[in-house]
Amino acid sequence: LDLLEPVKAACPDVSYADIIQLASAEGIAMAASAAGKQLEIPLRFGRVDATGPEDCTPDGRLPAAAAPFPDKAPKPADHLRNVFHRLGLTDQDIVALSGAHTLGRARPSRSGFRSEEGTKYTKNGPGKPGGTSWTPEWLKFDNTYFSEIKEKRDAELLVLETDAALFEDPGFAPYAEKYAASNEAFFK
């Protein structure tokens, strides 16, 4: 947020929500260019900032990564569907959205998973070092998340129960296989 303060100061009538959306889209486009792909993400502006907790979605509405699931779902795939089908997302949408894990890292202080100190991929940053990534090049946006989850080649990479479910569940697996095989299919 500190990096966006000069933008907010220059454009005080634009909401933080719209500035964050624009910054996110540009960040993903830059990460895609590292994979050799030009990516344009269409944006719709006009979001209004929350003024207090009453304007925010209650905690617990995002998916959990491992059992026991807060919705008491027996399997990770059931939990993902319970969370995302209520938002109108299909199984294909859920798999594609999960591919965003190709970027970034998990930190135990926020998610409860893996290493705060870091791995061979994250111990030197950039930014604050540490955490555990899903992919070796966690600042590059491509289909590597799917191929790494499928192959499970490197114990230093993160594979959550909800990640593994993408290849184990018959409704998710065709899309996960398709995206693992083709960066173009994932981007489309």
mmCIF file of C-alpha atoms in Angstrom:
data_model
loop_
_atom_site.group_PDB
_atom_site.id
_atom_site.type_symbol
_atom_site.label_atom_id
_atom_site.label_comp_id
_atom_site.label_asym_id
_atom_site.label_seq_id
_atom_site.Cartn_x
_atom_site.Cartn_y
_atom_site.Cartn_z
ATOM 1 C CA LEU A 1 0.000 0.000 0.000
ATOM 2 C CA ASP A 2 2.878 2.355 0.712
ATOM 3 C CA LEU A 3 3.874 2.141 -2.957
ATOM 4 C CA LEU A 4 0.369 3.214 -4.001
ATOM 5 C CA GLU A 5 0.164 6.269 -1.727
ATOM 6 C CA PRO A 6 1.671 8.641 -4.350
ATOM 7 C CA VAL A 7 -0.936 7.426 -6.859
ATOM 8 C CA LYS A 8 -3.741 8.024 -4.353
ATOM 9 C CA ALA A 9 -2.346 11.477 -3.561
ATOM 10 C CA ALA A 10 -2.261 12.359 -7.275
ATOM 11 C CA CYS A 11 -5.771 10.922 -7.871
ATOM 12 C CA PRO A 12 -7.731 11.561 -4.659
ATOM 13 C CA ASP A 13 -11.105 10.896 -6.312
ATOM 14 C CA VAL A 14 -10.092 7.360 -7.329
ATOM 15 C CA SER A 15 -10.824 4.697 -4.705
ATOM 16 C CA TYR A 16 -8.096 2.570 -3.159
ATOM 17 C CA ALA A 17 -10.051 -0.429 -4.435
ATOM 18 C CA ASP A 18 -9.688 0.758 -8.047
ATOM 19 C CA ILE A 19 -6.014 1.673 -7.563
ATOM 20 C CA ILE A 20 -5.295 -1.764 -6.078
ATOM 21 C CA GLN A 21 -7.185 -3.456 -8.933
ATOM 22 C CA LEU A 22 -5.157 -1.498 -11.515
ATOM 23 C CA ALA A 23 -1.866 -2.219 -9.729
ATOM 24 C CA SER A 24 -2.743 -5.929 -9.525
ATOM 25 C CA ALA A 25 -3.603 -6.140 -13.221
ATOM 26 C CA GLU A 26 -0.396 -4.341 -14.185
ATOM 27 C CA GLY A 27 1.655 -6.567 -11.873
ATOM 28 C CA ILE A 28 0.208 -9.714 -13.438
ATOM 29 C CA ALA A 29 0.792 -8.310 -16.929
ATOM 30 C CA MET A 30 4.435 -7.602 -16.039
ATOM 31 C CA ALA A 31 4.847 -11.094 -14.592
ATOM 32 C CA ALA A 32 3.321 -12.565 -17.768
ATOM 33 C CA SER A 33 5.786 -10.613 -19.877
ATOM 34 C CA ALA A 34 8.556 -12.432 -17.980
ATOM 35 C CA ALA A 35 7.047 -15.588 -19.485
ATOM 36 C CA GLY A 36 7.119 -13.994 -22.944
ATOM 37 C CA LYS A 37 3.380 -13.336 -23.077
ATOM 38 C CA GLN A 38 1.593 -10.047 -23.640
ATOM 39 C CA LEU A 39 -1.439 -10.052 -21.378
ATOM 40 C CA GLU A 40 -4.110 -7.384 -21.187
ATOM 41 C CA ILE A 41 -6.543 -7.675 -18.313
ATOM 42 C CA PRO A 42 -9.819 -5.799 -18.833
ATOM 43 C CA LEU A 43 -10.784 -3.630 -15.874
ATOM 44 C CA ARG A 44 -14.059 -2.166 -14.690
ATOM 45 C CA PHE A 45 -13.692 0.874 -12.467
ATOM 46 C CA GLY A 46 -16.061 2.405 -9.935
ATOM 47 C CA ARG A 47 -15.398 0.420 -6.772
ATOM 48 C CA VAL A 48 -16.090 2.163 -3.485
ATOM 49 C CA ASP A 49 -13.744 1.803 -0.532
ATOM 50 C CA ALA A 50 -15.013 0.201 2.662
ATOM 51 C CA THR A 51 -15.304 2.679 5.507
ATOM 52 C CA GLY A 52 -15.420 0.108 8.300
ATOM 53 C CA PRO A 53 -15.703 -3.573 9.176
ATOM 54 C CA GLU A 54 -19.452 -3.539 8.514
ATOM 55 C CA ASP A 55 -18.657 -2.928 4.814
ATOM 56 C CA CYS A 56 -16.379 -5.982 4.552
ATOM 57 C CA THR A 57 -17.072 -9.614 3.852
ATOM 58 C CA PRO A 58 -16.915 -11.608 7.107
ATOM 59 C CA ASP A 59 -13.776 -13.625 7.797
ATOM 60 C CA GLY A 60 -13.951 -17.269 6.830
ATOM 61 C CA ARG A 61 -15.385 -16.686 3.359
ATOM 62 C CA LEU A 62 -12.149 -17.527 1.539
ATOM 63 C CA PRO A 63 -11.138 -21.157 1.075
ATOM 64 C CA ALA A 64 -9.130 -22.946 3.701
ATOM 65 C CA ALA A 65 -6.121 -24.849 2.403
ATOM 66 C CA ALA A 66 -6.419 -28.022 4.460
ATOM 67 C CA ALA A 67 -8.798 -30.019 6.620
ATOM 68 C CA PRO A 68 -10.603 -29.585 8.861
ATOM 69 C CA PHE A 69 -12.529 -27.215 6.622
ATOM 70 C CA PRO A 70 -14.702 -24.563 8.287
ATOM 71 C CA ASP A 71 -17.709 -25.643 6.220
ATOM 72 C CA LYS A 72 -17.236 -29.263 7.381
ATOM 73 C CA ALA A 73 -16.627 -30.417 3.783
ATOM 74 C CA PRO A 74 -15.280 -33.979 3.727
ATOM 75 C CA LYS A 75 -12.863 -33.356 0.822
ATOM 76 C CA PRO A 76 -10.804 -30.386 -0.405
ATOM 77 C CA ALA A 77 -12.651 -30.332 -3.744
ATOM 78 C CA ASP A 78 -16.023 -30.142 -1.937
ATOM 79 C CA HIS A 79 -14.736 -27.228 0.129
ATOM 80 C CA LEU A 80 -13.520 -25.330 -2.949
ATOM 81 C CA ARG A 81 -16.909 -25.801 -4.586
ATOM 82 C CA ASN A 82 -18.766 -24.695 -1.450
ATOM 83 C CA VAL A 83 -16.767 -21.462 -1.385
ATOM 84 C CA PHE A 84 -16.680 -20.632 -5.081
ATOM 85 C CA HIS A 85 -19.948 -22.009 -6.482
ATOM 86 C CA ARG A 86 -21.836 -19.579 -4.223
ATOM 87 C CA LEU A 87 -20.014 -16.828 -6.148
ATOM 88 C CA GLY A 88 -21.130 -18.265 -9.475
ATOM 89 C CA LEU A 89 -17.775 -19.789 -10.431
ATOM 90 C CA THR A 90 -17.645 -23.071 -12.341
ATOM 91 C CA ASP A 91 -15.180 -25.912 -11.809
ATOM 92 C CA GLN A 92 -13.127 -24.519 -14.697
ATOM 93 C CA ASP A 93 -13.153 -21.061 -13.091
ATOM 94 C CA ILE A 94 -11.971 -22.540 -9.778
ATOM 95 C CA VAL A 95 -9.052 -24.315 -11.445
ATOM 96 C CA ALA A 96 -8.070 -21.226 -13.449
ATOM 97 C CA LEU A 97 -8.279 -18.997 -10.362
ATOM 98 C CA SER A 98 -6.101 -21.462 -8.437
ATOM 99 C CA GLY A 99 -3.439 -20.890 -11.089
ATOM 100 C CA ALA A 100 -2.824 -17.480 -9.526
ATOM 101 C CA HIS A 101 -0.687 -19.377 -7.007
ATOM 102 C CA THR A 102 1.999 -19.397 -9.676
ATOM 103 C CA LEU A 103 2.775 -15.976 -8.171
ATOM 104 C CA GLY A 104 3.767 -15.331 -4.614
ATOM 105 C CA ARG A 105 4.528 -17.196 -1.437
ATOM 106 C CA ALA A 106 2.753 -18.526 1.617
ATOM 107 C CA ARG A 107 3.959 -17.538 5.058
ATOM 108 C CA PRO A 108 3.104 -19.477 8.205
ATOM 109 C CA SER A 109 2.350 -16.229 10.033
ATOM 110 C CA ARG A 110 -0.584 -15.711 7.623
ATOM 111 C CA SER A 111 -1.516 -19.171 6.360
ATOM 112 C CA GLY A 112 -0.029 -21.581 8.873
ATOM 113 C CA PHE A 113 1.915 -23.396 6.175
ATOM 114 C CA ARG A 114 5.551 -24.236 5.706
ATOM 115 C CA SER A 115 8.674 -22.153 6.304
ATOM 116 C CA GLU A 116 8.954 -18.551 7.449
ATOM 117 C CA GLU A 117 12.726 -18.714 6.866
ATOM 118 C CA GLY A 118 12.301 -19.557 3.219
ATOM 119 C CA THR A 119 13.386 -22.159 0.731
ATOM 120 C CA LYS A 120 16.081 -22.239 -1.913
ATOM 121 C CA TYR A 121 13.642 -20.189 -4.004
ATOM 122 C CA THR A 122 12.571 -17.587 -1.448
ATOM 123 C CA LYS A 123 15.339 -17.179 1.127
ATOM 124 C CA ASN A 124 16.810 -14.145 -0.649
ATOM 125 C CA GLY A 125 13.650 -12.264 -1.553
ATOM 126 C CA PRO A 126 12.959 -9.988 -3.417
ATOM 127 C CA GLY A 127 11.113 -8.032 -0.824
ATOM 128 C CA LYS A 128 11.123 -9.544 2.636
ATOM 129 C CA PRO A 129 12.855 -12.928 2.269
ATOM 130 C CA GLY A 130 11.142 -16.116 3.312
ATOM 131 C CA GLY A 131 7.936 -17.994 2.875
ATOM 132 C CA THR A 132 7.295 -20.974 0.634
ATOM 133 C CA SER A 133 6.337 -20.661 -3.021
ATOM 134 C CA TRP A 134 4.314 -22.943 -5.273
ATOM 135 C CA THR A 135 6.764 -22.409 -8.152
ATOM 136 C CA PRO A 136 10.517 -21.852 -8.490
ATOM 137 C CA GLU A 137 10.023 -18.539 -10.326
ATOM 138 C CA TRP A 138 7.301 -17.081 -8.137
ATOM 139 C CA LEU A 139 7.358 -13.671 -9.857
ATOM 140 C CA LYS A 140 6.662 -15.152 -13.306
ATOM 141 C CA PHE A 141 3.030 -15.623 -14.333
ATOM 142 C CA ASP A 142 2.576 -18.754 -16.415
ATOM 143 C CA ASN A 143 1.191 -22.290 -16.093
ATOM 144 C CA THR A 144 4.068 -23.567 -13.940
ATOM 145 C CA TYR A 145 1.785 -23.888 -10.903
ATOM 146 C CA PHE A 146 -0.144 -26.640 -12.665
ATOM 147 C CA SER A 147 2.895 -28.584 -13.859
ATOM 148 C CA GLU A 148 4.583 -28.355 -10.444
ATOM 149 C CA ILE A 149 1.450 -29.465 -8.579
ATOM 150 C CA LYS A 150 0.960 -32.341 -11.018
ATOM 151 C CA GLU A 151 4.543 -33.610 -10.891
ATOM 152 C CA LYS A 152 5.315 -32.893 -7.199
ATOM 153 C CA ARG A 153 9.026 -32.949 -8.116
ATOM 154 C CA ASP A 154 10.400 -30.640 -5.455
ATOM 155 C CA ALA A 155 9.672 -30.964 -1.736
ATOM 156 C CA GLU A 156 10.618 -27.297 -1.237
ATOM 157 C CA LEU A 157 7.592 -26.189 -3.249
ATOM 158 C CA LEU A 158 4.199 -25.870 -1.613
ATOM 159 C CA VAL A 159 1.357 -28.259 -2.474
ATOM 160 C CA LEU A 160 -1.697 -27.731 -0.298
ATOM 161 C CA GLU A 161 -4.589 -30.201 -0.041
ATOM 162 C CA THR A 162 -6.692 -27.840 -2.134
ATOM 163 C CA ASP A 163 -3.919 -27.673 -4.776
ATOM 164 C CA ALA A 164 -3.607 -31.456 -5.037
ATOM 165 C CA ALA A 165 -7.406 -31.740 -5.342
ATOM 166 C CA LEU A 166 -7.242 -30.051 -8.739
ATOM 167 C CA PHE A 167 -5.653 -33.196 -10.197
ATOM 168 C CA GLU A 168 -7.453 -35.721 -7.976
ATOM 169 C CA ASP A 169 -11.064 -34.607 -8.413
ATOM 170 C CA PRO A 170 -12.732 -35.800 -11.647
ATOM 171 C CA GLY A 171 -14.508 -32.460 -12.144
ATOM 172 C CA PHE A 172 -11.359 -30.373 -11.757
ATOM 173 C CA ALA A 173 -8.768 -32.712 -13.296
ATOM 174 C CA PRO A 174 -9.549 -32.182 -17.010
ATOM 175 C CA TYR A 175 -8.956 -28.433 -16.637
ATOM 176 C CA ALA A 176 -5.862 -28.841 -14.461
ATOM 177 C CA GLU A 177 -4.393 -31.298 -16.993
ATOM 178 C CA LYS A 178 -5.204 -28.928 -19.855
ATOM 179 C CA TYR A 179 -3.520 -25.985 -18.116
ATOM 180 C CA ALA A 180 -0.503 -28.063 -17.083
ATOM 181 C CA ALA A 181 -0.001 -29.026 -20.725
ATOM 182 C CA SER A 182 -0.484 -25.587 -22.271
ATOM 183 C CA ASN A 183 0.395 -22.101 -21.119
ATOM 184 C CA GLU A 184 -1.774 -20.735 -23.942
ATOM 185 C CA ALA A 185 -4.804 -22.658 -22.694
ATOM 186 C CA PHE A 186 -4.261 -21.331 -19.174
ATOM 187 C CA PHE A 187 -3.939 -17.732 -20.371
ATOM 188 C CA LYS A 188 -7.060 -18.068 -22.506
#
